[in-house]
mmCIF file of C-alpha atoms in Angstrom:
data_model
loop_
_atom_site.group_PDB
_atom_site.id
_atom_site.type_symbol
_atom_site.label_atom_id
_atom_site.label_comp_id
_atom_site.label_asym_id
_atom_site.label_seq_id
_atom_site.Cartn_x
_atom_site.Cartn_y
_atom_site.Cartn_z
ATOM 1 C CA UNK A 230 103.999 89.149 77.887
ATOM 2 C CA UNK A 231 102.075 88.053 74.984
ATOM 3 C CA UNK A 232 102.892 84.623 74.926
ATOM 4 C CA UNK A 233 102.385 84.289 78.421
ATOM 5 C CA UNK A 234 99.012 86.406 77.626
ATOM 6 C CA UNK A 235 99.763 89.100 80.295
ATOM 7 C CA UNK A 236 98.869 91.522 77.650
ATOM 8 C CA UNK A 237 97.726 91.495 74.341
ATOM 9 C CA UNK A 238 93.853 90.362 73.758
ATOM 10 C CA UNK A 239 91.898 90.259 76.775
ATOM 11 C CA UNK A 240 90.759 86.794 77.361
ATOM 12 C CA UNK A 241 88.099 87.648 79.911
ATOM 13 C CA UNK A 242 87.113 91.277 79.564
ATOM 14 C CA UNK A 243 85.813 92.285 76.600
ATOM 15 C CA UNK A 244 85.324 95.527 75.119
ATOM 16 C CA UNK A 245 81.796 95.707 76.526
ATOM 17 C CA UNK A 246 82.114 94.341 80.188
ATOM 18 C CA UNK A 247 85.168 96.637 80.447
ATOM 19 C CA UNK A 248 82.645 99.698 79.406
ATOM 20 C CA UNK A 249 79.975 97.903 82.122
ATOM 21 C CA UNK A 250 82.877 98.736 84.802
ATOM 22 C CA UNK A 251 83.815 102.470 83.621
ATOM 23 C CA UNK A 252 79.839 102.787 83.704
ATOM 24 C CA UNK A 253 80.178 101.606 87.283
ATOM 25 C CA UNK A 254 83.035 103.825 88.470
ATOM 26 C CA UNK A 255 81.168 106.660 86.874
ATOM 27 C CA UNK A 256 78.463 106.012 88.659
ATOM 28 C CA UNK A 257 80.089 105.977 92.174
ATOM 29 C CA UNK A 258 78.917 102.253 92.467
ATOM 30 C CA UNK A 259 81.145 100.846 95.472
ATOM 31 C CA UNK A 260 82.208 97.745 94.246
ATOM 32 C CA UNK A 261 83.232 98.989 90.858
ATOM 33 C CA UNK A 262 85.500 101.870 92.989
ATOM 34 C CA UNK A 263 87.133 98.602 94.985
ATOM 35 C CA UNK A 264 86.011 100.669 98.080
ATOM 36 C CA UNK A 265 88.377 103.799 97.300
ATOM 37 C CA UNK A 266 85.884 106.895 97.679
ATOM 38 C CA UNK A 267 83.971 108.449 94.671
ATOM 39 C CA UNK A 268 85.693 110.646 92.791
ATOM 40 C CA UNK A 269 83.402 113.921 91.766
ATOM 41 C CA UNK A 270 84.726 114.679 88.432
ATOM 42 C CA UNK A 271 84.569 111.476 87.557
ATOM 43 C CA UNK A 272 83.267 110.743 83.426
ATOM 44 C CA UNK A 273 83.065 107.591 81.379
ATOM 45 C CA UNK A 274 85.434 110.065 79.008
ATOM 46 C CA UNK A 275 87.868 109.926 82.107
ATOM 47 C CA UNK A 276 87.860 106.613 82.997
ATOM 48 C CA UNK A 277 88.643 105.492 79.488
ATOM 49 C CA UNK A 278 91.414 107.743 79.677
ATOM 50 C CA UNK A 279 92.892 106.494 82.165
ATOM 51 C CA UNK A 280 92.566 102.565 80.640
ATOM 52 C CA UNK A 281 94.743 103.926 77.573
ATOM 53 C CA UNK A 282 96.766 105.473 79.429
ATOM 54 C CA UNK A 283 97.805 102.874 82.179
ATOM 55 C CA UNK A 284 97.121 99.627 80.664
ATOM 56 C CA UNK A 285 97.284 100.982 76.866
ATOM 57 C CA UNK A 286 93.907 99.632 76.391
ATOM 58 C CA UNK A 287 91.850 99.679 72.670
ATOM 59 C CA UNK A 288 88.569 98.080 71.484
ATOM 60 C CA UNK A 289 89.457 95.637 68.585
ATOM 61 C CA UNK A 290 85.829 94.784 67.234
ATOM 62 C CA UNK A 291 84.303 93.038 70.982
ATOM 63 C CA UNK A 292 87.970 92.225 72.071
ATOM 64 C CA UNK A 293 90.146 94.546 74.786
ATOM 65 C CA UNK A 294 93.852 94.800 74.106
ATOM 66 C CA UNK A 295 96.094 96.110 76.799
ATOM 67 C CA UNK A 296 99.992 97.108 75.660
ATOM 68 C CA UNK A 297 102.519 94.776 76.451
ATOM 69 C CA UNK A 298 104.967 97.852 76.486
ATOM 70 C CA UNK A 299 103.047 98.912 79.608
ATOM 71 C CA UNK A 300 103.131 95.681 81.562
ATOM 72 C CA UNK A 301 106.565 95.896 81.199
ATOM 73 C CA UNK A 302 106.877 99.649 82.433
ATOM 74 C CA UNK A 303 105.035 99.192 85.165
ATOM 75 C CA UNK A 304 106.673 95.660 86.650
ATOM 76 C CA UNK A 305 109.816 97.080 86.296
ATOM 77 C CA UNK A 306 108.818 100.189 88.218
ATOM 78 C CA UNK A 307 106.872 98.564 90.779
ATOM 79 C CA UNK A 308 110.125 95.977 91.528
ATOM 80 C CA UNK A 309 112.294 98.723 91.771
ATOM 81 C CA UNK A 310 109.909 100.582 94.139
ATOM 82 C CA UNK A 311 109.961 97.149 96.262
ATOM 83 C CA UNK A 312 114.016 97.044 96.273
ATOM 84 C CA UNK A 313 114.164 100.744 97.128
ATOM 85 C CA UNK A 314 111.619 100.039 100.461
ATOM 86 C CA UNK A 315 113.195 97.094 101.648
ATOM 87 C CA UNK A 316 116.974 98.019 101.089
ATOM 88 C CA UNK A 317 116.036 101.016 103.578
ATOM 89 C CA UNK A 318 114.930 98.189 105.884
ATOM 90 C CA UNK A 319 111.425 99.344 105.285
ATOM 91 C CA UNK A 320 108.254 97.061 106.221
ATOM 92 C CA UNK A 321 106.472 95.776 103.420
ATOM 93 C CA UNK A 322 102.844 94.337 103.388
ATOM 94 C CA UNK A 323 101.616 91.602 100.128
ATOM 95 C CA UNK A 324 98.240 90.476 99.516
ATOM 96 C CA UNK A 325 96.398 89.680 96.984
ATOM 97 C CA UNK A 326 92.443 88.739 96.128
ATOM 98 C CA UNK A 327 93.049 86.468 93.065
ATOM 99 C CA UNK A 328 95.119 83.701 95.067
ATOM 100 C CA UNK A 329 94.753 81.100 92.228
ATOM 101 C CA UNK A 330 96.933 83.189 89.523
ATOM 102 C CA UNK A 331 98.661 85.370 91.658
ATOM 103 C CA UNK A 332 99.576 83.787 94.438
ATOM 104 C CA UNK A 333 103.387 82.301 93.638
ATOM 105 C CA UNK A 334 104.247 85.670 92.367
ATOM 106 C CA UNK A 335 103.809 87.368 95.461
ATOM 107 C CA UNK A 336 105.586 85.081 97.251
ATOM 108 C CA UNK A 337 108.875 85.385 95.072
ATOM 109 C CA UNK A 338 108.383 88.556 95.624
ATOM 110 C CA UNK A 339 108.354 88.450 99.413
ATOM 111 C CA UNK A 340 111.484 86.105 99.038
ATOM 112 C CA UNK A 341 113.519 88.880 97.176
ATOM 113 C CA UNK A 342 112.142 91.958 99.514
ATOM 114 C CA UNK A 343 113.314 89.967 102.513
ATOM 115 C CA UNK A 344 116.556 88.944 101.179
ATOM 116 C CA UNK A 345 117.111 92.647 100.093
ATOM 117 C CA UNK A 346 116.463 93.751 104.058
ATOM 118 C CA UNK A 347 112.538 93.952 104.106
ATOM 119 C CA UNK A 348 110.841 94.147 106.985
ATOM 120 C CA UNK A 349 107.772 91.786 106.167
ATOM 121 C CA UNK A 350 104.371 93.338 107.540
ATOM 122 C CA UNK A 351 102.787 89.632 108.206
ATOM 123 C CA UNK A 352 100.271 87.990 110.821
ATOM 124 C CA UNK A 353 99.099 84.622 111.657
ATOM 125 C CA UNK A 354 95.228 85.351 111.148
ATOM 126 C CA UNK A 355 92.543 88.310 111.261
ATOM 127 C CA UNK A 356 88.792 88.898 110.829
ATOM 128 C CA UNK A 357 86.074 87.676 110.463
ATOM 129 C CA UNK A 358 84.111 89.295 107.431
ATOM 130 C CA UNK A 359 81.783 87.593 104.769
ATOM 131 C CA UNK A 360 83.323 87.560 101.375
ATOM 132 C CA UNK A 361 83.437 85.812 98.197
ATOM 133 C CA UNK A 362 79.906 84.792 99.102
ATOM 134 C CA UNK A 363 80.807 83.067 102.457
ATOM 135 C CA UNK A 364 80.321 84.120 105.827
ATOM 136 C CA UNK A 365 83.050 83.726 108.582
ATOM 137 C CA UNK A 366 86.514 84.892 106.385
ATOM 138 C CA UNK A 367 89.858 85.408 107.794
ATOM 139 C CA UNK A 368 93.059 86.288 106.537
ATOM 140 C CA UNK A 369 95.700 84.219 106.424
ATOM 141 C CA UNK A 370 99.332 85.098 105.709
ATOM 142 C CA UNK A 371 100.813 81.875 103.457
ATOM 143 C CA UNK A 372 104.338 82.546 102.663
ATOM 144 C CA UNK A 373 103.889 85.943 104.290
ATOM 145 C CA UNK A 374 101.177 86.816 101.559
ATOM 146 C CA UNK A 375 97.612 87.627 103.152
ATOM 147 C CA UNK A 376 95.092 85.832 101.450
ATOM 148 C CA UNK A 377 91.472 85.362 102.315
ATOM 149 C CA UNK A 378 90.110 81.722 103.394
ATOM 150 C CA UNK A 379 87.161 80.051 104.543
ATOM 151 C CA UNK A 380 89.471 77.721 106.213
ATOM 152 C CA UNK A 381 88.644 75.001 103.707
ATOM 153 C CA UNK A 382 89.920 76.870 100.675
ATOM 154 C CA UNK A 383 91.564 80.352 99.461
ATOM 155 C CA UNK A 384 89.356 82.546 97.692
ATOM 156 C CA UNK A 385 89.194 84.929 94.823
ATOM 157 C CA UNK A 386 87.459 88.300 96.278
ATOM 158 C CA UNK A 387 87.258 91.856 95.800
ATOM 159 C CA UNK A 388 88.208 92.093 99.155
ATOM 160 C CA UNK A 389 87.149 95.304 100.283
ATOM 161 C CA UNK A 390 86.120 94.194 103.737
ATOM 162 C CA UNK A 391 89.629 92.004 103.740
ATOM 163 C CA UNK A 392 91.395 95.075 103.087
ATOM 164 C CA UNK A 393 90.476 96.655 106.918
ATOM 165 C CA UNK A 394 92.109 93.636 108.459
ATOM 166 C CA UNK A 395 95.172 93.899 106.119
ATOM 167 C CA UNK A 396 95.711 97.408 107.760
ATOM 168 C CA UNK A 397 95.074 96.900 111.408
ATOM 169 C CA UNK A 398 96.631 93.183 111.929
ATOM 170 C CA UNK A 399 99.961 95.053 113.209
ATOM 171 C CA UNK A 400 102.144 98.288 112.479
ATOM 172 C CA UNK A 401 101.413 99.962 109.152
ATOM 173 C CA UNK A 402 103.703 98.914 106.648
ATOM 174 C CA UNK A 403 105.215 101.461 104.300
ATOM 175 C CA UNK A 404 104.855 99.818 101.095
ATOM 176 C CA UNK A 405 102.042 97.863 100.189
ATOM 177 C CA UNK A 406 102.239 95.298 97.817
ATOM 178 C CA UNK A 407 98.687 94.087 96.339
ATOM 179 C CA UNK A 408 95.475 94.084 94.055
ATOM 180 C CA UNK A 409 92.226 94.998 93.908
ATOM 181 C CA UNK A 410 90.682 96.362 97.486
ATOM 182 C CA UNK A 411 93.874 95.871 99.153
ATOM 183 C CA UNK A 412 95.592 97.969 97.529
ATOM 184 C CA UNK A 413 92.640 100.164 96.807
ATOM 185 C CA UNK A 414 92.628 100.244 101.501
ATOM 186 C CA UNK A 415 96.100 101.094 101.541
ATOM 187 C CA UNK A 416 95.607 104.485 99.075
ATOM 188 C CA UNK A 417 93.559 105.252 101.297
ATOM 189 C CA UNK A 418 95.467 105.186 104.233
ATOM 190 C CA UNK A 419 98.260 107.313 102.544
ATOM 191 C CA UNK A 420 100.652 104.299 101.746
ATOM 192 C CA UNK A 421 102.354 104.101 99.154
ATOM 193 C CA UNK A 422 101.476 100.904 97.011
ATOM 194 C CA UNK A 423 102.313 99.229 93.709
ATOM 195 C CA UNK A 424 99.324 97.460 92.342
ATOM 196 C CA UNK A 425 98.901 94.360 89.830
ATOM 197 C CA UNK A 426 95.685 95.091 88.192
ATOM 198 C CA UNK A 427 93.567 93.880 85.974
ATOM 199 C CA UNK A 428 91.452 96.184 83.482
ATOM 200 C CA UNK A 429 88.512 95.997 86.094
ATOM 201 C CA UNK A 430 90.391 98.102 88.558
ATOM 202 C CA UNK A 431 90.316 100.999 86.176
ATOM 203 C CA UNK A 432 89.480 102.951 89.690
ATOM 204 C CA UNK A 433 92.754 102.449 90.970
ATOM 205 C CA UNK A 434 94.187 104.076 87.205
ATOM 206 C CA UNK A 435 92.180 107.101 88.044
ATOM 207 C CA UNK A 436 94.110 107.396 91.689
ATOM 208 C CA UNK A 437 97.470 107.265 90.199
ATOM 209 C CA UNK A 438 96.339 110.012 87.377
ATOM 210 C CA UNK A 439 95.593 112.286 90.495
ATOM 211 C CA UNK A 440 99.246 111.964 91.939
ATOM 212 C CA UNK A 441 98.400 109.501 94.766
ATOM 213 C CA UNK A 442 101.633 107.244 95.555
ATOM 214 C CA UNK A 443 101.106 104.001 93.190
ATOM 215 C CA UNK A 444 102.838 102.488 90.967
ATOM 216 C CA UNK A 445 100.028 100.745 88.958
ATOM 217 C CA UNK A 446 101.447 96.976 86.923
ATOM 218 C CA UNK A 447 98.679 97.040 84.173
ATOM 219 C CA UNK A 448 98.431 92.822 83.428
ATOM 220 C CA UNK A 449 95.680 90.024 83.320
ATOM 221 C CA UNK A 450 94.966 88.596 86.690
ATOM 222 C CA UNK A 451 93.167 85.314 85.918
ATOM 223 C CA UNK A 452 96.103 83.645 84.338
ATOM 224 C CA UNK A 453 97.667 79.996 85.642
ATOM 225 C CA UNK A 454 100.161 80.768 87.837
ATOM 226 C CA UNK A 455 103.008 79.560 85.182
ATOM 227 C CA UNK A 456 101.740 82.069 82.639
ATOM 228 C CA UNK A 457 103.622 85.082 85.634
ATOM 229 C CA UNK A 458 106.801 83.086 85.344
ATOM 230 C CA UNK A 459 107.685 85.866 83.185
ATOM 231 C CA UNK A 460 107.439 88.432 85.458
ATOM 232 C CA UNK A 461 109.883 86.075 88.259
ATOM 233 C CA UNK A 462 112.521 86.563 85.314
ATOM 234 C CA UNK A 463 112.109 90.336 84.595
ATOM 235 C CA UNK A 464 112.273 90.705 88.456
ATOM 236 C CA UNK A 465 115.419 89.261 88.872
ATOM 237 C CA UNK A 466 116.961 91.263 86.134
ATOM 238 C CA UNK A 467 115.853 93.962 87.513
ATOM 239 C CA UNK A 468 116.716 93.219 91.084
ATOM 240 C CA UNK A 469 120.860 92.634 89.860
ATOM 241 C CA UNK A 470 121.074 95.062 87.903
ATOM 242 C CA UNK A 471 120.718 97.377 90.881
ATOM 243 C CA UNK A 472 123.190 98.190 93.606
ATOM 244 C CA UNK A 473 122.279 97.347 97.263
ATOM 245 C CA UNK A 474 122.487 100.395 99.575
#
């Protein structure tokens, strides 16, 4: 995890913008929550609670370093949550608003939930909604991952107006499988999801500290996609070490 730079320094979030974000959630500011609703008892004491305690975070002078330990944890965890689901035969939704990194990781992981007996929770296309700073968004659902698009490209969004067509495109899924708003949406609606996410989603670390039903996979989320190769390996380890049924 540290050579890949899953964990480890943060190479984008510094000690100060992550303290700009627990501000934010503190405050009840919407896009810092990811849409999830505020949470009263809500401190800048709580939220950096919940960063050491998820993602093992600690200022180093301006840097953020997150535990490699707890990357670890959590993948692990959140795979076997995914085998568990689609062994049952259960239907299983993936999306994800950083496309760029995260992308090819989901998609293994679809591959592996459907050979294990997933149902896959995916549609053709849904919306429109403005995001990412462009009118006119849809999801798509490439290699049964949703993803937001313009049409002319796939783009890197908060997506908490995404998330409501994630939800209503078909059935509700009973496992959801994403970052940021998506999987912020799907807490909401009382699925159960395991969530890649980065130290900016700190809101989603105080809904698993309050017993929702998330697994939370504490990593950096702006990595090239070969940095999560990683992650493909630890998943199949996991996934045969465990018996089917």
């Amino acid at each position: 995890m540290l050579r890949a730079r899953l964990a480890g320094p943060h190479e984008r979030l510094g000690v100060a913008e992550v303290r700009s974000v627990v501000r934010r959630v503190a405050l009840g500011h919407r896009d810092a929550l990811l849409g999830l609703e505020r949470f009263d008892d809500v401190t800048e004491g709580t939220c950096e609670a919940a960063l050491r305690h998820h993602w093992g975070w600690r200022p180093e002078g301006s840097a953020s370093w997150t535990d490699p330990a707890a990357t670890v944890a959590g993948w692990r965890t959140g795979v076997e949550r995914i085998l568990d689901v689609a062994r049952r035969g259960g239907r299983i939704a993936f999306a994800t608003g950083r496309p760029a990194s995260l992308l090819p990781t989901y998609a293994r992981l679809v591959r592996t939930a459907v050979a294990e007996g997933a149902d896959l929770a995916v549609g053709t296309e849904a919306g429109s909604f403005s995001a990412g700073g462009r009118a006119r968004c849809r999801l798509w659902w490439p290699e049964g991952v949703a993803v937001i698009t313009d049409g002319d490209a796939l783009i890197a969004d908060a997506a908490i107006a995404a998330s409501e067509e994630l939800l209503f495109s078909g059935e509700l899924p009973d496992l959801v499988v994403a970052d940021r708003g998506f999987a912020a949406r799907a807490v909401r609606a009382g699925i159960e999801v395991v969530a890649l996410a980065d130290l900016d989603a700190v809101a989603l670390g105080l809904t698993a500290a309050r017993g929702y039903p998330l697994t939370l996979v504490p990593l950096q989320d702006h990595r090239p996609p070969a940095a999560y190769a990683v992650l493909a390996a630890l998943a199949t380890e996991v996934a045969g070490r465990r018996p089917a049924g």
